[in-house]
PDB file of C-alpha atoms in Angstrom:
ATOM      1  CA  MET A   1     -68.491 -10.246  71.269  1.00 52.00           C
ATOM      2  CA  ALA A   2     -65.635 -12.168  71.670  1.00 54.00           C
ATOM      3  CA  ALA A   3     -61.788 -10.478  71.702  1.00 53.00           C
ATOM      4  CA  ALA A   4     -60.445 -11.422  68.649  1.00 52.00           C
ATOM      5  CA  GLU A   5     -63.603 -10.339  66.663  1.00 54.00           C
ATOM      6  CA  ARG A   6     -63.365  -6.557  67.913  1.00 55.00           C
ATOM      7  CA  GLN A   7     -59.528  -6.685  66.635  1.00 52.00           C
ATOM      8  CA  GLU A   8     -58.756  -4.273  63.644  1.00 54.00           C
ATOM      9  CA  PRO A   9     -57.534  -5.538  60.625  1.00 55.00           C
ATOM     10  CA  ASN A  10     -53.962  -5.794  60.318  1.00 55.00           C
ATOM     11  CA  ARG A  11     -53.081  -5.851  63.697  1.00 56.00           C
ATOM     12  CA  PRO A  12     -50.851  -8.789  65.059  1.00 56.00           C
ATOM     13  CA  GLY A  13     -53.212 -12.247  65.678  1.00 55.00           C
ATOM     14  CA  LYS A  14     -55.419 -11.036  62.721  1.00 54.00           C
ATOM     15  CA  CYS A  15     -55.407 -13.527  59.703  1.00 54.00           C
ATOM     16  CA  GLY A  16     -55.956 -11.182  56.593  1.00 56.00           C
ATOM     17  CA  ARG A  17     -54.194 -10.156  53.571  1.00 57.00           C
ATOM     18  CA  MET A  18     -51.481  -7.769  53.774  1.00 54.00           C
ATOM     19  CA  PRO A  19     -51.865  -4.034  52.531  1.00 53.00           C
ATOM     20  CA  ARG A  20     -50.310  -3.145  49.180  1.00 54.00           C
ATOM     21  CA  SER A  21     -47.841  -1.155  50.518  1.00 53.00           C
ATOM     22  CA  ARG A  22     -45.775  -3.976  52.190  1.00 52.00           C
ATOM     23  CA  VAL A  23     -45.313  -5.888  49.099  1.00 48.00           C
ATOM     24  CA  SER A  24     -42.006  -6.409  48.861  1.00 52.00           C
ATOM     25  CA  ILE A  25     -39.756  -6.068  45.472  1.00 54.00           C
ATOM     26  CA  ARG A  26     -37.919  -8.662  44.674  1.00 59.00           C
ATOM     27  CA  GLU A  27     -36.379  -7.033  41.794  1.00 54.00           C
ATOM     28  CA  PRO A  28     -33.567  -4.074  41.729  1.00 53.00           C
ATOM     29  CA  VAL A  29     -35.238  -0.873  41.446  1.00 56.00           C
ATOM     30  CA  ASN A  30     -32.019   0.776  40.302  1.00 60.00           C
ATOM     31  CA  PRO A  31     -29.946  -1.471  39.091  1.00 58.00           C
ATOM     32  CA  PRO A  32     -25.939  -0.650  39.924  1.00 62.00           C
ATOM     33  CA  ILE A  33     -24.231   1.074  37.360  1.00 64.00           C
ATOM     34  CA  ILE A  34     -20.391   0.173  36.847  1.00 64.00           C
ATOM     35  CA  TYR A  35     -18.238   2.996  35.881  1.00 59.00           C
ATOM     36  CA  GLU A  36     -15.076   2.221  33.917  1.00 61.00           C
ATOM     37  CA  VAL A  37     -12.300   4.721  34.832  1.00 57.00           C
ATOM     38  CA  THR A  38      -9.161   4.912  31.806  1.00 62.00           C
ATOM     39  CA  ALA A  39      -5.431   6.914  33.501  1.00 63.00           C
ATOM     40  CA  TRP A  40      -4.088   8.730  30.850  1.00 64.00           C
ATOM     41  CA  SER A  41      -0.684   9.606  30.722  1.00 72.00           C
ATOM     42  CA  GLY A  42       0.904  13.477  30.125  1.00 74.00           C
ATOM     43  CA  ALA A  43       1.457  12.187  26.506  1.00 75.00           C
ATOM     44  CA  GLU A  44      -1.571  10.836  26.198  1.00 73.00           C
ATOM     45  CA  TYR A  45      -3.422  13.597  27.062  1.00 71.00           C
ATOM     46  CA  ALA A  46      -1.115  16.345  25.666  1.00 74.00           C
ATOM     47  CA  GLU A  47      -2.095  14.123  22.111  1.00 75.00           C
ATOM     48  CA  MET A  48      -6.091  14.228  22.699  1.00 71.00           C
ATOM     49  CA  LYS A  49      -5.567  18.063  23.033  1.00 76.00           C
ATOM     50  CA  ARG A  50      -4.043  18.270  19.854  1.00 78.00           C
ATOM     51  CA  GLU A  51      -6.383  16.115  18.014  1.00 75.00           C
ATOM     52  CA  ASP A  52      -9.024  18.070  19.361  1.00 74.00           C
ATOM     53  CA  SER A  53      -7.774  21.422  18.645  1.00 79.00           C
ATOM     54  CA  VAL A  54      -7.568  19.881  14.698  1.00 78.00           C
ATOM     55  CA  VAL A  55     -10.976  18.679  14.517  1.00 76.00           C
ATOM     56  CA  VAL A  56     -12.106  22.255  16.227  1.00 80.00           C
ATOM     57  CA  ALA A  57      -9.753  23.801  13.437  1.00 83.00           C
ATOM     58  CA  GLU A  58     -11.622  21.052  10.696  1.00 82.00           C
ATOM     59  CA  LEU A  59     -15.273  22.128  12.283  1.00 82.00           C
ATOM     60  CA  ARG A  60     -14.461  25.690  11.471  1.00 86.00           C
ATOM     61  CA  ALA A  61     -13.144  25.235   8.248  1.00 85.00           C
ATOM     62  CA  THR A  62     -16.407  23.391   7.217  1.00 84.00           C
ATOM     63  CA  GLU A  63     -18.526  25.963   8.521  1.00 87.00           C
ATOM     64  CA  HIS A  64     -16.911  28.711   6.819  1.00 88.00           C
ATOM     65  CA  ARG A  65     -17.024  26.508   3.040  1.00 86.00           C
ATOM     66  CA  ILE A  66     -21.161  25.643   4.481  1.00 86.00           C
ATOM     67  CA  SER A  67     -21.452  29.542   4.438  1.00 88.00           C
ATOM     68  CA  LYS A  68     -19.777  29.844   0.899  1.00 87.00           C
ATOM     69  CA  ILE A  69     -22.039  27.138  -0.629  1.00 86.00           C
ATOM     70  CA  ARG A  70     -24.772  28.788   0.629  1.00 87.00           C
ATOM     71  CA  SER A  71     -23.626  32.160  -0.865  1.00 88.00           C
ATOM     72  CA  GLU A  72     -22.807  30.800  -4.083  1.00 87.00           C
ATOM     73  CA  ILE A  73     -26.806  28.812  -3.765  1.00 87.00           C
ATOM     74  CA  ASP A  74     -28.093  32.597  -3.016  1.00 88.00           C
ATOM     75  CA  GLN A  75     -25.503  33.809  -5.912  1.00 87.00           C
ATOM     76  CA  PHE A  76     -27.024  31.390  -8.680  1.00 85.00           C
ATOM     77  CA  GLU A  77     -30.872  32.035  -7.202  1.00 88.00           C
ATOM     78  CA  GLN A  78     -29.978  35.460  -8.375  1.00 88.00           C
ATOM     79  CA  VAL A  79     -28.618  34.760 -11.733  1.00 86.00           C
ATOM     80  CA  PHE A  80     -31.519  32.257 -12.546  1.00 87.00           C
ATOM     81  CA  LYS A  81     -34.002  34.144 -11.787  1.00 88.00           C
ATOM     82  CA  ARG A  82     -32.118  37.297 -14.440  1.00 86.00           C
ATOM     83  CA  VAL A  83     -31.980  34.643 -16.842  1.00 85.00           C
ATOM     84  CA  THR A  84     -35.502  33.064 -16.564  1.00 86.00           C
ATOM     85  CA  SER A  85     -36.683  36.575 -17.326  1.00 87.00           C
ATOM     86  CA  GLY A  86     -34.562  37.225 -20.502  1.00 85.00           C
ATOM     87  CA  PHE A  87     -32.066  39.416 -18.738  1.00 83.00           C
ATOM     88  CA  GLY A  88     -29.098  36.548 -18.890  1.00 78.00           C
ATOM     89  CA  ASP A  89     -26.969  34.483 -20.754  1.00 82.00           C
ATOM     90  CA  ASP A  90     -27.820  30.581 -20.468  1.00 84.00           C
ATOM     91  CA  LYS A  91     -24.219  29.862 -21.115  1.00 87.00           C
ATOM     92  CA  TYR A  92     -23.268  31.845 -17.496  1.00 85.00           C
ATOM     93  CA  LEU A  93     -26.084  29.890 -16.002  1.00 84.00           C
ATOM     94  CA  ASN A  94     -24.489  26.520 -16.512  1.00 87.00           C
ATOM     95  CA  ASP A  95     -21.355  27.847 -15.749  1.00 87.00           C
ATOM     96  CA  GLU A  96     -22.429  28.819 -12.473  1.00 86.00           C
ATOM     97  CA  TYR A  97     -24.611  25.954 -11.802  1.00 86.00           C
ATOM     98  CA  HIS A  98     -21.515  23.491 -12.727  1.00 88.00           C
ATOM     99  CA  ASN A  99     -19.506  25.657 -10.121  1.00 86.00           C
ATOM    100  CA  LEU A 100     -22.140  24.941  -7.455  1.00 86.00           C
ATOM    101  CA  ILE A 101     -22.247  21.429  -7.672  1.00 87.00           C
ATOM    102  CA  VAL A 102     -18.572  20.734  -7.799  1.00 86.00           C
ATOM    103  CA  SER A 103     -18.536  22.749  -4.613  1.00 84.00           C
ATOM    104  CA  THR A 104     -20.926  20.690  -3.109  1.00 85.00           C
ATOM    105  CA  ARG A 105     -19.539  17.445  -4.362  1.00 85.00           C
ATOM    106  CA  ASP A 106     -16.256  18.593  -2.536  1.00 82.00           C
ATOM    107  CA  LEU A 107     -18.110  19.267   0.374  1.00 82.00           C
ATOM    108  CA  SER A 108     -19.994  16.280   0.784  1.00 83.00           C
ATOM    109  CA  SER A 109     -16.771  13.943   0.413  1.00 83.00           C
ATOM    110  CA  HIS A 110     -15.179  16.550   3.369  1.00 80.00           C
ATOM    111  CA  LEU A 111     -18.021  15.708   5.479  1.00 82.00           C
ATOM    112  CA  ALA A 112     -18.101  12.173   4.754  1.00 83.00           C
ATOM    113  CA  GLY A 113     -14.221  11.915   5.700  1.00 81.00           C
ATOM    114  CA  LEU A 114     -14.712  14.126   8.680  1.00 79.00           C
ATOM    115  CA  GLN A 115     -17.264  11.577   9.947  1.00 80.00           C
ATOM    116  CA  SER A 116     -15.599   8.349   9.247  1.00 80.00           C
ATOM    117  CA  LYS A 117     -12.721   9.645  11.367  1.00 78.00           C
ATOM    118  CA  ALA A 118     -15.352  10.745  14.067  1.00 75.00           C
ATOM    119  CA  PHE A 119     -16.036   7.342  14.281  1.00 75.00           C
ATOM    120  CA  ARG A 120     -13.132   6.191  14.171  1.00 74.00           C
ATOM    121  CA  THR A 121     -12.058   8.461  17.093  1.00 71.00           C
ATOM    122  CA  ALA A 122     -15.347   7.589  18.951  1.00 68.00           C
ATOM    123  CA  ALA A 123     -14.128   3.537  18.737  1.00 68.00           C
ATOM    124  CA  ASN A 124     -10.878   4.252  20.287  1.00 66.00           C
ATOM    125  CA  ILE A 125     -12.432   6.258  23.260  1.00 62.00           C
ATOM    126  CA  GLY A 126     -11.391   4.895  26.667  1.00 53.00           C
ATOM    127  CA  VAL A 127      -9.009   2.048  24.426  1.00 49.00           C
ATOM    128  CA  LYS A 128      -5.185   2.575  25.524  1.00 48.00           C
ATOM    129  CA  GLN A 129      -2.863   1.148  22.506  1.00 45.00           C
TER     130      GLN A 129
END
């Protein structure tokens, strides 16, 4: 046997296909991440903290309103069951239903206001004015 025939595959001098593990990837595997750092002055930071505390207070008030409406819904269901059983007044049921609708409408408009305020705040994060 000639010396060239005895050479093992992938050894120098052997012409052959390279194994897959040696194939290079030409595209970056992990593209670089660019971080933007914003420096806030003491006054700006204090203003952000104040706005945060206002938002937290509004969220707590909203949670309270939601729990109040849940209670009103439970009370309305009890009145509804009494009226459908023949032990209540239809006028009282209508009044309770109207009050429930008004309170949920108020909550809905309040939540819409909070949502728009949150979107404005999110749009301004990292932007100095």
